[in-house]
PDB file of C-alpha atoms in Angstrom:
ATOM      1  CA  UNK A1170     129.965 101.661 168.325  1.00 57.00           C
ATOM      2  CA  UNK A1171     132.029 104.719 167.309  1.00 62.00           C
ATOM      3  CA  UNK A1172     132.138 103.584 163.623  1.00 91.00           C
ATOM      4  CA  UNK A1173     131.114 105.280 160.336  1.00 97.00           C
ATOM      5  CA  UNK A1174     130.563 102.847 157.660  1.00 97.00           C
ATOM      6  CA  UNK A1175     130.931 103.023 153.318  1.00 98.00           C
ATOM      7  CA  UNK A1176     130.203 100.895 151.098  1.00 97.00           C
ATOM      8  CA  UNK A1177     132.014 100.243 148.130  1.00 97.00           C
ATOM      9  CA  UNK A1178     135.676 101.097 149.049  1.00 97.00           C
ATOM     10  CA  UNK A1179     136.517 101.176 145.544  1.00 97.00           C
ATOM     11  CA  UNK A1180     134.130 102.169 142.371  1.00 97.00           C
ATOM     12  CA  UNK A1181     134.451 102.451 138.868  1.00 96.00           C
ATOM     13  CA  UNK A1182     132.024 103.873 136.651  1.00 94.00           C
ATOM     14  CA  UNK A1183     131.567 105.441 133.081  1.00 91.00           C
ATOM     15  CA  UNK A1184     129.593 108.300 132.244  1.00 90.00           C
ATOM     16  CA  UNK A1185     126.377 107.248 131.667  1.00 90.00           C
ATOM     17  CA  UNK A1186     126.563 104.878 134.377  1.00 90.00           C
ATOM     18  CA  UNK A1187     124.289 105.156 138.085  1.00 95.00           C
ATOM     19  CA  UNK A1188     125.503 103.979 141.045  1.00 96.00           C
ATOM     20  CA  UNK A1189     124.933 105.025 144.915  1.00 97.00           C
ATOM     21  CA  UNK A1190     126.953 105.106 147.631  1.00 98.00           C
ATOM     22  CA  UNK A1191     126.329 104.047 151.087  1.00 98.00           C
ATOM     23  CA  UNK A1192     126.962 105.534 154.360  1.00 98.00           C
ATOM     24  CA  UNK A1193     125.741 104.260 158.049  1.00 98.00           C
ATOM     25  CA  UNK A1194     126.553 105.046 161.454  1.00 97.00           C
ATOM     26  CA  UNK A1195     124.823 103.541 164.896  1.00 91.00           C
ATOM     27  CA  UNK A1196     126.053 106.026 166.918  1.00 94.00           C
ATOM     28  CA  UNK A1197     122.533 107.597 167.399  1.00 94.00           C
ATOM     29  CA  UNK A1198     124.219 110.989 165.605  1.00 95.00           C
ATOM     30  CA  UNK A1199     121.326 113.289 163.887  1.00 95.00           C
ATOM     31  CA  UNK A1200     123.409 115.261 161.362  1.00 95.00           C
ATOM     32  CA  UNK A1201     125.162 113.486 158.432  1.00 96.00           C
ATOM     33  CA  UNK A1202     127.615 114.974 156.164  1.00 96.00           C
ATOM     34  CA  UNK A1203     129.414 113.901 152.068  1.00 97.00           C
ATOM     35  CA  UNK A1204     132.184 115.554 151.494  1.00 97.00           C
ATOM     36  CA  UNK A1205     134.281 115.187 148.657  1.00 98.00           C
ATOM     37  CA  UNK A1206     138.087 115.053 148.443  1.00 98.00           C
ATOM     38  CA  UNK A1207     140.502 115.443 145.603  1.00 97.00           C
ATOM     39  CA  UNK A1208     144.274 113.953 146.092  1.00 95.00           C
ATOM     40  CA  UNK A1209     146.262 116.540 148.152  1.00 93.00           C
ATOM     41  CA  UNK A1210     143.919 118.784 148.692  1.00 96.00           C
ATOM     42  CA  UNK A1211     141.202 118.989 151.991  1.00 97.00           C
ATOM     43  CA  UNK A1212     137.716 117.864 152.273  1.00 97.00           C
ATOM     44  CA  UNK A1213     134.999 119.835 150.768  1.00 96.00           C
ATOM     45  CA  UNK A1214     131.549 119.896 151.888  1.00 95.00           C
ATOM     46  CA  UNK A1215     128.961 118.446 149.455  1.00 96.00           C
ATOM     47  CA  UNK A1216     125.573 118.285 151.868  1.00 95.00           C
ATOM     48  CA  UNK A1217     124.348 118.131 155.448  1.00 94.00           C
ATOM     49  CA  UNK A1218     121.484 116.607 156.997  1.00 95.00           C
ATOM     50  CA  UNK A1219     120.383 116.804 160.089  1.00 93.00           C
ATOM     51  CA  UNK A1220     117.631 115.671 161.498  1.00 93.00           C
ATOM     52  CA  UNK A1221     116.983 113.650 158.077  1.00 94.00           C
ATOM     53  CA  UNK A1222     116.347 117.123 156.202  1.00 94.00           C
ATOM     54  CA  UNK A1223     118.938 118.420 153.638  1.00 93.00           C
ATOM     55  CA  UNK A1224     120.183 121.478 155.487  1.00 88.00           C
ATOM     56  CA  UNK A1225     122.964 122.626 153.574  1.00 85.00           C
ATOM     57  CA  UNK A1226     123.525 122.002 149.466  1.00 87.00           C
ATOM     58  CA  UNK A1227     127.012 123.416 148.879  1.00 86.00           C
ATOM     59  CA  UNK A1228     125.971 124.171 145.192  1.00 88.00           C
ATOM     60  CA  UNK A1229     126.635 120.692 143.793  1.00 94.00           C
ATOM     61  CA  UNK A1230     125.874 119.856 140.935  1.00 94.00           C
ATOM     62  CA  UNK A1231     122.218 117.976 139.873  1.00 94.00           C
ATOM     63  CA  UNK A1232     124.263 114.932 138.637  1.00 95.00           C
ATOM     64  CA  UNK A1233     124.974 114.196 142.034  1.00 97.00           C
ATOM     65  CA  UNK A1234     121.534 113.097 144.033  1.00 96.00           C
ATOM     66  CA  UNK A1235     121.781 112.856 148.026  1.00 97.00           C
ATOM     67  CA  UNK A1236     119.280 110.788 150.226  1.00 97.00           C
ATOM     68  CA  UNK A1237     118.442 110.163 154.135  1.00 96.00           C
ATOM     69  CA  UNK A1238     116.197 107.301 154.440  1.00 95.00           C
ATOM     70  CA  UNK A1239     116.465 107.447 157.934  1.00 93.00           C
ATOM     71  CA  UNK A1240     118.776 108.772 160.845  1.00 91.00           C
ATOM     72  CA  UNK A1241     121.105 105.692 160.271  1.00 96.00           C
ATOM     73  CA  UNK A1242     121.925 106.415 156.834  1.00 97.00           C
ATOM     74  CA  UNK A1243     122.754 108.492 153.998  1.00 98.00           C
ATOM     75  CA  UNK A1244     123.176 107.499 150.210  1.00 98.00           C
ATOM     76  CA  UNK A1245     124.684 109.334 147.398  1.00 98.00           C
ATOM     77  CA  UNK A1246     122.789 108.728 144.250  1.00 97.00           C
ATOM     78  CA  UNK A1247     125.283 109.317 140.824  1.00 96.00           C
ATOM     79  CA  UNK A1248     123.936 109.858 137.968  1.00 95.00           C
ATOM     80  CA  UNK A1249     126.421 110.924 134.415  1.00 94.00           C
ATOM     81  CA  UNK A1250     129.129 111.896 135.911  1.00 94.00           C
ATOM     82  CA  UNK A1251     132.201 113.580 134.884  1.00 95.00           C
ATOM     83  CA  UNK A1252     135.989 112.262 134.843  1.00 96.00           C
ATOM     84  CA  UNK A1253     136.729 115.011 137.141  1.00 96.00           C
ATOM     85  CA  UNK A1254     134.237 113.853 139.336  1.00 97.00           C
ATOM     86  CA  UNK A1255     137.014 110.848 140.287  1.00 97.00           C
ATOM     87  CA  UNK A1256     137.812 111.320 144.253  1.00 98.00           C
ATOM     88  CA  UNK A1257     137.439 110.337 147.349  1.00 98.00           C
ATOM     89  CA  UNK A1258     133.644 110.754 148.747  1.00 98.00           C
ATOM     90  CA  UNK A1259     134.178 111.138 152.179  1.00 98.00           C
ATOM     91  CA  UNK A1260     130.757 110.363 155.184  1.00 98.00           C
ATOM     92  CA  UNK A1261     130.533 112.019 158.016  1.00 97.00           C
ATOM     93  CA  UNK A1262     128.352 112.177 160.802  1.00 96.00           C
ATOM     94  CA  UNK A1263     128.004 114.356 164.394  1.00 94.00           C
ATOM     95  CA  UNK A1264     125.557 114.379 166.821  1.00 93.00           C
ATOM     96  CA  UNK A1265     123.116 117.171 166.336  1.00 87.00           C
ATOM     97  CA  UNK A1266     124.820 119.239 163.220  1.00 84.00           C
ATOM     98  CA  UNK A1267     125.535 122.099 165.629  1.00 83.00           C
ATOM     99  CA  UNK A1268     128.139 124.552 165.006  1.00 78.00           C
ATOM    100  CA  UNK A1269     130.551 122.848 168.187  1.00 83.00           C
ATOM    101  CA  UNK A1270     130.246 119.062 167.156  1.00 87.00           C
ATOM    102  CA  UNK A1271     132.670 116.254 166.349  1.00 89.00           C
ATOM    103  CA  UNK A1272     132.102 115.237 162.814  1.00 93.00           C
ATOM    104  CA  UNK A1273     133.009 111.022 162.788  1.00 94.00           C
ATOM    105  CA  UNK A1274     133.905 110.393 159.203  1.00 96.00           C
ATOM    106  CA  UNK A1275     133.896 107.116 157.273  1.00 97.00           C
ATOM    107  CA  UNK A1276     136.971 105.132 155.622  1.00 97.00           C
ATOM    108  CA  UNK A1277     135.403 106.710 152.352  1.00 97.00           C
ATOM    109  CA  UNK A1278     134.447 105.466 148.608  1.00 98.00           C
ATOM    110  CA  UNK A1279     137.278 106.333 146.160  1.00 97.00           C
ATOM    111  CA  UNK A1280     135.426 106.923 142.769  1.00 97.00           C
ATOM    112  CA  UNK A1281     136.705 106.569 139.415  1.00 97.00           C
ATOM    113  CA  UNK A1282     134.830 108.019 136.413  1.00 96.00           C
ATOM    114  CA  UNK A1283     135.954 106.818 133.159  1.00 94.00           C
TER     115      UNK A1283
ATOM    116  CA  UNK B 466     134.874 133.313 150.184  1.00 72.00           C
ATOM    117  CA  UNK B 467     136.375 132.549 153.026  1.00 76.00           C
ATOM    118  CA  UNK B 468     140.146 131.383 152.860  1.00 86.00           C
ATOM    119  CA  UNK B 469     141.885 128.912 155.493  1.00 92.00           C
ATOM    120  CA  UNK B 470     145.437 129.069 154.542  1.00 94.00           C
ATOM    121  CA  UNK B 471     148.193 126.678 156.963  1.00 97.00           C
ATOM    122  CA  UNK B 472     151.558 126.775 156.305  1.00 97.00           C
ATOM    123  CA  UNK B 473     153.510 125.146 155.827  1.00 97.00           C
ATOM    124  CA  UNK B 474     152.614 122.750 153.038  1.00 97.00           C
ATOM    125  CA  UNK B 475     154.960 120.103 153.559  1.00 97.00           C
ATOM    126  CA  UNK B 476     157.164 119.599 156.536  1.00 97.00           C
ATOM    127  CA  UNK B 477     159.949 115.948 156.838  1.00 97.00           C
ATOM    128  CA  UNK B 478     161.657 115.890 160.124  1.00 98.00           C
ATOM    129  CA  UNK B 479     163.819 113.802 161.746  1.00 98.00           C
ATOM    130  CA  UNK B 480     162.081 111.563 164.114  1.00 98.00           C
ATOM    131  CA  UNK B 481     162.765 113.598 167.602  1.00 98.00           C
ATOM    132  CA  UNK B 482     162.405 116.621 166.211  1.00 98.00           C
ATOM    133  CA  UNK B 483     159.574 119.641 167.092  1.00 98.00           C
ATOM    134  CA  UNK B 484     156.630 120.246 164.289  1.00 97.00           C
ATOM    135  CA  UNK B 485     154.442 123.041 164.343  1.00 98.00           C
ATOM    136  CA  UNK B 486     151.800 123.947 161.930  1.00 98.00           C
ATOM    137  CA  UNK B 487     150.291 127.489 161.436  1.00 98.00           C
ATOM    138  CA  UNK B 488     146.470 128.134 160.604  1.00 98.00           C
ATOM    139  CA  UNK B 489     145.487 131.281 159.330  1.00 97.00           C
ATOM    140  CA  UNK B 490     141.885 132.215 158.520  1.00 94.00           C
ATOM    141  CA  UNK B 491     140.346 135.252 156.926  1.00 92.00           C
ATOM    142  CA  UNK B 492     137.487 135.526 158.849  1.00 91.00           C
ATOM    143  CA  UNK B 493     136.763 135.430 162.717  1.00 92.00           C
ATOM    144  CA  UNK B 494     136.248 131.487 163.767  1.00 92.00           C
ATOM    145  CA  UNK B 495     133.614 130.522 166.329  1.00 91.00           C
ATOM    146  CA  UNK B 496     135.563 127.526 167.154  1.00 93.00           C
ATOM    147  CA  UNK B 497     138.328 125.867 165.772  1.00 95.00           C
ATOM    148  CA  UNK B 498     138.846 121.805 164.940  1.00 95.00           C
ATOM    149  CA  UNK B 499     141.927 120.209 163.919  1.00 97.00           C
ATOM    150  CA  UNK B 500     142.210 116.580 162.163  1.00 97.00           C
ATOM    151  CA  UNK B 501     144.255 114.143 161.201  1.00 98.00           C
ATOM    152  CA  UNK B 502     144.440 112.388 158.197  1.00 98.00           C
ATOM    153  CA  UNK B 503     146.342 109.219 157.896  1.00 97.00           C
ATOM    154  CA  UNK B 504     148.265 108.374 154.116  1.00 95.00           C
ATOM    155  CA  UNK B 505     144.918 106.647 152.552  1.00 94.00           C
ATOM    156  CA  UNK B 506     143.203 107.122 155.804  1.00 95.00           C
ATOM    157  CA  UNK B 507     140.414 109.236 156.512  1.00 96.00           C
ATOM    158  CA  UNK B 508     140.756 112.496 158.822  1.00 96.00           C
ATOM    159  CA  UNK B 509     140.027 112.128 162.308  1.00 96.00           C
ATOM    160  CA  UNK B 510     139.053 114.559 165.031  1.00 95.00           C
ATOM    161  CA  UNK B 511     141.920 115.859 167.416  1.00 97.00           C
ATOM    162  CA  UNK B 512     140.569 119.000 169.118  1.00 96.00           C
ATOM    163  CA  UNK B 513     138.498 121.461 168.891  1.00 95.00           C
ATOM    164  CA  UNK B 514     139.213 125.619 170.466  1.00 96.00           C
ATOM    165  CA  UNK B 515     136.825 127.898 171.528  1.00 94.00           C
ATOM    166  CA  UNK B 516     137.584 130.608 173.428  1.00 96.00           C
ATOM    167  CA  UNK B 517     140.054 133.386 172.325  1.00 96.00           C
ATOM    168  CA  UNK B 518     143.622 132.154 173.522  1.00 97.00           C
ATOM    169  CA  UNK B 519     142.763 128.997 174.165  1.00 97.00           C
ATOM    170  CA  UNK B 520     145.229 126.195 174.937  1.00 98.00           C
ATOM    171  CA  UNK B 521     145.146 122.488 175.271  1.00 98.00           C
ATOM    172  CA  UNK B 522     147.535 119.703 175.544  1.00 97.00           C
ATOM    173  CA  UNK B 523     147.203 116.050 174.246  1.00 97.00           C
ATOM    174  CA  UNK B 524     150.340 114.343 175.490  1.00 97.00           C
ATOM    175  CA  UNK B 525     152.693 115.500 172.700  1.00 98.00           C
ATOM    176  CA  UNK B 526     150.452 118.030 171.084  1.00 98.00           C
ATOM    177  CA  UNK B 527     149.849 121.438 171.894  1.00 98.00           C
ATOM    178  CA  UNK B 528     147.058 123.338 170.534  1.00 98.00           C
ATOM    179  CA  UNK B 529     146.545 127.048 170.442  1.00 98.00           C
ATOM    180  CA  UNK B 530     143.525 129.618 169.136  1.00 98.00           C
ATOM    181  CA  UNK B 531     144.921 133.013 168.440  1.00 97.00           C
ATOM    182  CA  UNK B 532     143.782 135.754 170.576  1.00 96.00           C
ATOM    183  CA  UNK B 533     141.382 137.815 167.451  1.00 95.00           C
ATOM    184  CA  UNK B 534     139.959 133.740 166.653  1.00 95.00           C
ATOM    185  CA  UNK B 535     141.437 134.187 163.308  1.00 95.00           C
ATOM    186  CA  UNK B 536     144.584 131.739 163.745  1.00 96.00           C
ATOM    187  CA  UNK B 537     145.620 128.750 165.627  1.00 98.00           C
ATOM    188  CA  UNK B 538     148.414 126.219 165.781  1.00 98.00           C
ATOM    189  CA  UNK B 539     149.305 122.581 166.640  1.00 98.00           C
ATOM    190  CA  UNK B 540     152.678 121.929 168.020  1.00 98.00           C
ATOM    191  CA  UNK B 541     154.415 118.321 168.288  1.00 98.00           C
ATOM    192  CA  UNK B 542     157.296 117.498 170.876  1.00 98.00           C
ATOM    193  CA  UNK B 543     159.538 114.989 169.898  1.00 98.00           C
ATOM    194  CA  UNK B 544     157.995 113.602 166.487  1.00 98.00           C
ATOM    195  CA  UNK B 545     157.488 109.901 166.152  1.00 98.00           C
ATOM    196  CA  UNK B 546     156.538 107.985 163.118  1.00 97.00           C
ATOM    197  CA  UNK B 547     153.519 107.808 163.844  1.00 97.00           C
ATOM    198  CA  UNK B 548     152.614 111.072 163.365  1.00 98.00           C
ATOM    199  CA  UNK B 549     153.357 110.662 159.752  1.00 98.00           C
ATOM    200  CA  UNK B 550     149.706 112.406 158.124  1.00 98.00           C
ATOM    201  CA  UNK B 551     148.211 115.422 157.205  1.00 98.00           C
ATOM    202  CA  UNK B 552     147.149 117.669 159.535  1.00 98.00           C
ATOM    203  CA  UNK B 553     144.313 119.506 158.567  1.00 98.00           C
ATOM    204  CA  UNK B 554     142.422 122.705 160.898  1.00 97.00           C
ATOM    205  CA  UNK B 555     138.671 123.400 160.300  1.00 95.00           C
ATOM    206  CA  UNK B 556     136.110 125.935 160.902  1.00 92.00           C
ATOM    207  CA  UNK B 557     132.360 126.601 160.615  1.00 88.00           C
ATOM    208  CA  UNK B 558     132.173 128.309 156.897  1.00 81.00           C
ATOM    209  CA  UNK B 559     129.307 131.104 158.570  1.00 77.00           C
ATOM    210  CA  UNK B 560     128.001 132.384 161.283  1.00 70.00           C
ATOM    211  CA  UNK B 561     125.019 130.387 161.517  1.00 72.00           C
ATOM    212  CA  UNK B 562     125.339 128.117 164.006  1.00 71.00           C
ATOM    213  CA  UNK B 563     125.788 125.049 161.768  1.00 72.00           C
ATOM    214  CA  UNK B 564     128.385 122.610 161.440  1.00 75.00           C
ATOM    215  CA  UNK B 565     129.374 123.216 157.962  1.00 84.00           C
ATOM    216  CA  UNK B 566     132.979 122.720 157.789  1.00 89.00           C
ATOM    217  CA  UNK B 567     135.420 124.555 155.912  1.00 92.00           C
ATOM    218  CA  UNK B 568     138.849 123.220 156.250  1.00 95.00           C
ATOM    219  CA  UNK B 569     142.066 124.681 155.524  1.00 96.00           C
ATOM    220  CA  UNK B 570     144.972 123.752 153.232  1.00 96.00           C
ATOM    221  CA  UNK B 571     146.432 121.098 155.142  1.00 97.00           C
ATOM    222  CA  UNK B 572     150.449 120.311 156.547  1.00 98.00           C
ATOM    223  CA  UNK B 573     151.858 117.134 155.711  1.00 98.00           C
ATOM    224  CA  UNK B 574     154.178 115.581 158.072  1.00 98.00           C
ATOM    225  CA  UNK B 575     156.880 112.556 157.052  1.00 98.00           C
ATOM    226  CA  UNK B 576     158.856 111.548 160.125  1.00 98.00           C
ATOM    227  CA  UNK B 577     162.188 110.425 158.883  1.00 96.00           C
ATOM    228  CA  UNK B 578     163.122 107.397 161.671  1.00 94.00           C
TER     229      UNK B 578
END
């Protein structure tokens, strides 16, 4: 099974709303990656876990809440977001987080915030 | 911060005709990764370059890592539709070791049939 998984595809929220998304792989991968993707522009890096420990916090913002319950999956938690927070929330995951692996990304959750 | 400019932007070529997208990065790469990305798709690993001049060949596609590690490029012989996407290089954002990402600006290709 080569296959990220995300769940929703599509999500709409307002402002004061909370909502997670969901992200699993069963490719036995260690490090696991959000990124986050505005229309016509390239992914940006959000967090990294490997190893179930948040490695790397690219200076996002508090509103937005990541969490590894285990090495199969990875949640972001939202929490009052922004309308410019609308984009495509990209999962990723390799197989150790070193500096030389394949990242495996999902189909993605594109987010609306109204 | 580091910069990962590719050039060009946008490219539309006839379908038989060559493509080649430039990478340029401000700092010295470790190793370089190129994706593709798929209108609503999601990107998807290609290749990755280590060493300094590297070059590899996947059917159609040729890869190359400059000789300083600061710039690659991905050439395509005889365009089909299906290359239609975005085409997107990548590089570790430090020098620590870890796979954090940083990827450049992107090249999209339409394939006019």
């Amino acid at each position: 099974d080569t296959e990220v998984t995300q769940t929703p595809k599509h999500l709409v929220m307002g402002m004061t709303n909370k909502k997670s998304l969901k992200c699993e792989q069963h490719m036995g991968h260690r490090a696991m990656y959000w990124y986050k993707q505005k229309a016509k522009k390239p992914p940006e890096l959000m967090f990294v876990y490997s190893y179930e420990k948040l490695s790397i916090n690219e200076s996002v913002p508090s509103r937005f809440s990541p969490e590894c319950p285990n090495s199969s999956l990875l949640n972001l938690h939202l929490h009052a977001l922004q309308p410019e927070d609308s984009a495509l929330y990209l999962c990723a995951s390799s197989l150790t987080g070193g500096g030389t692996d394949t990242q495996y990304f999902g189909p993605g959750t594109r987010l609306t915030v109204l | 911060g580091q910069q990962v400019m590719q050039i060009p932007q946008y490219q539309h070529v006839q379908e038989g005709e060559d493509f080649t997208t430039y990478c340029n990065s401000s700092t010295t790469l470790s190793n370089i990764q190129w994706y593709k990305q798929r209108p609503g798709g999601h990107p998807v690993f290609l290749i990755q370059l280590v060493k300094s001049g590297e070059v590899k060949k996947q059917k159609r596609l040729t890869f190359q890592f400059g000789e300083a590690k600061k710039n690659s490029s991905l050439h395509i012989t005889a365009t089909q539709t299906t290359d239609v996407g975005t085409y997107f290089c990548a590089g570790p954002k430090d020098q620590t070791g870890a796979n954090n990402l940083f990827f450049g600006t992107g090249t999209r290709l339409t394939v006019i049939p």
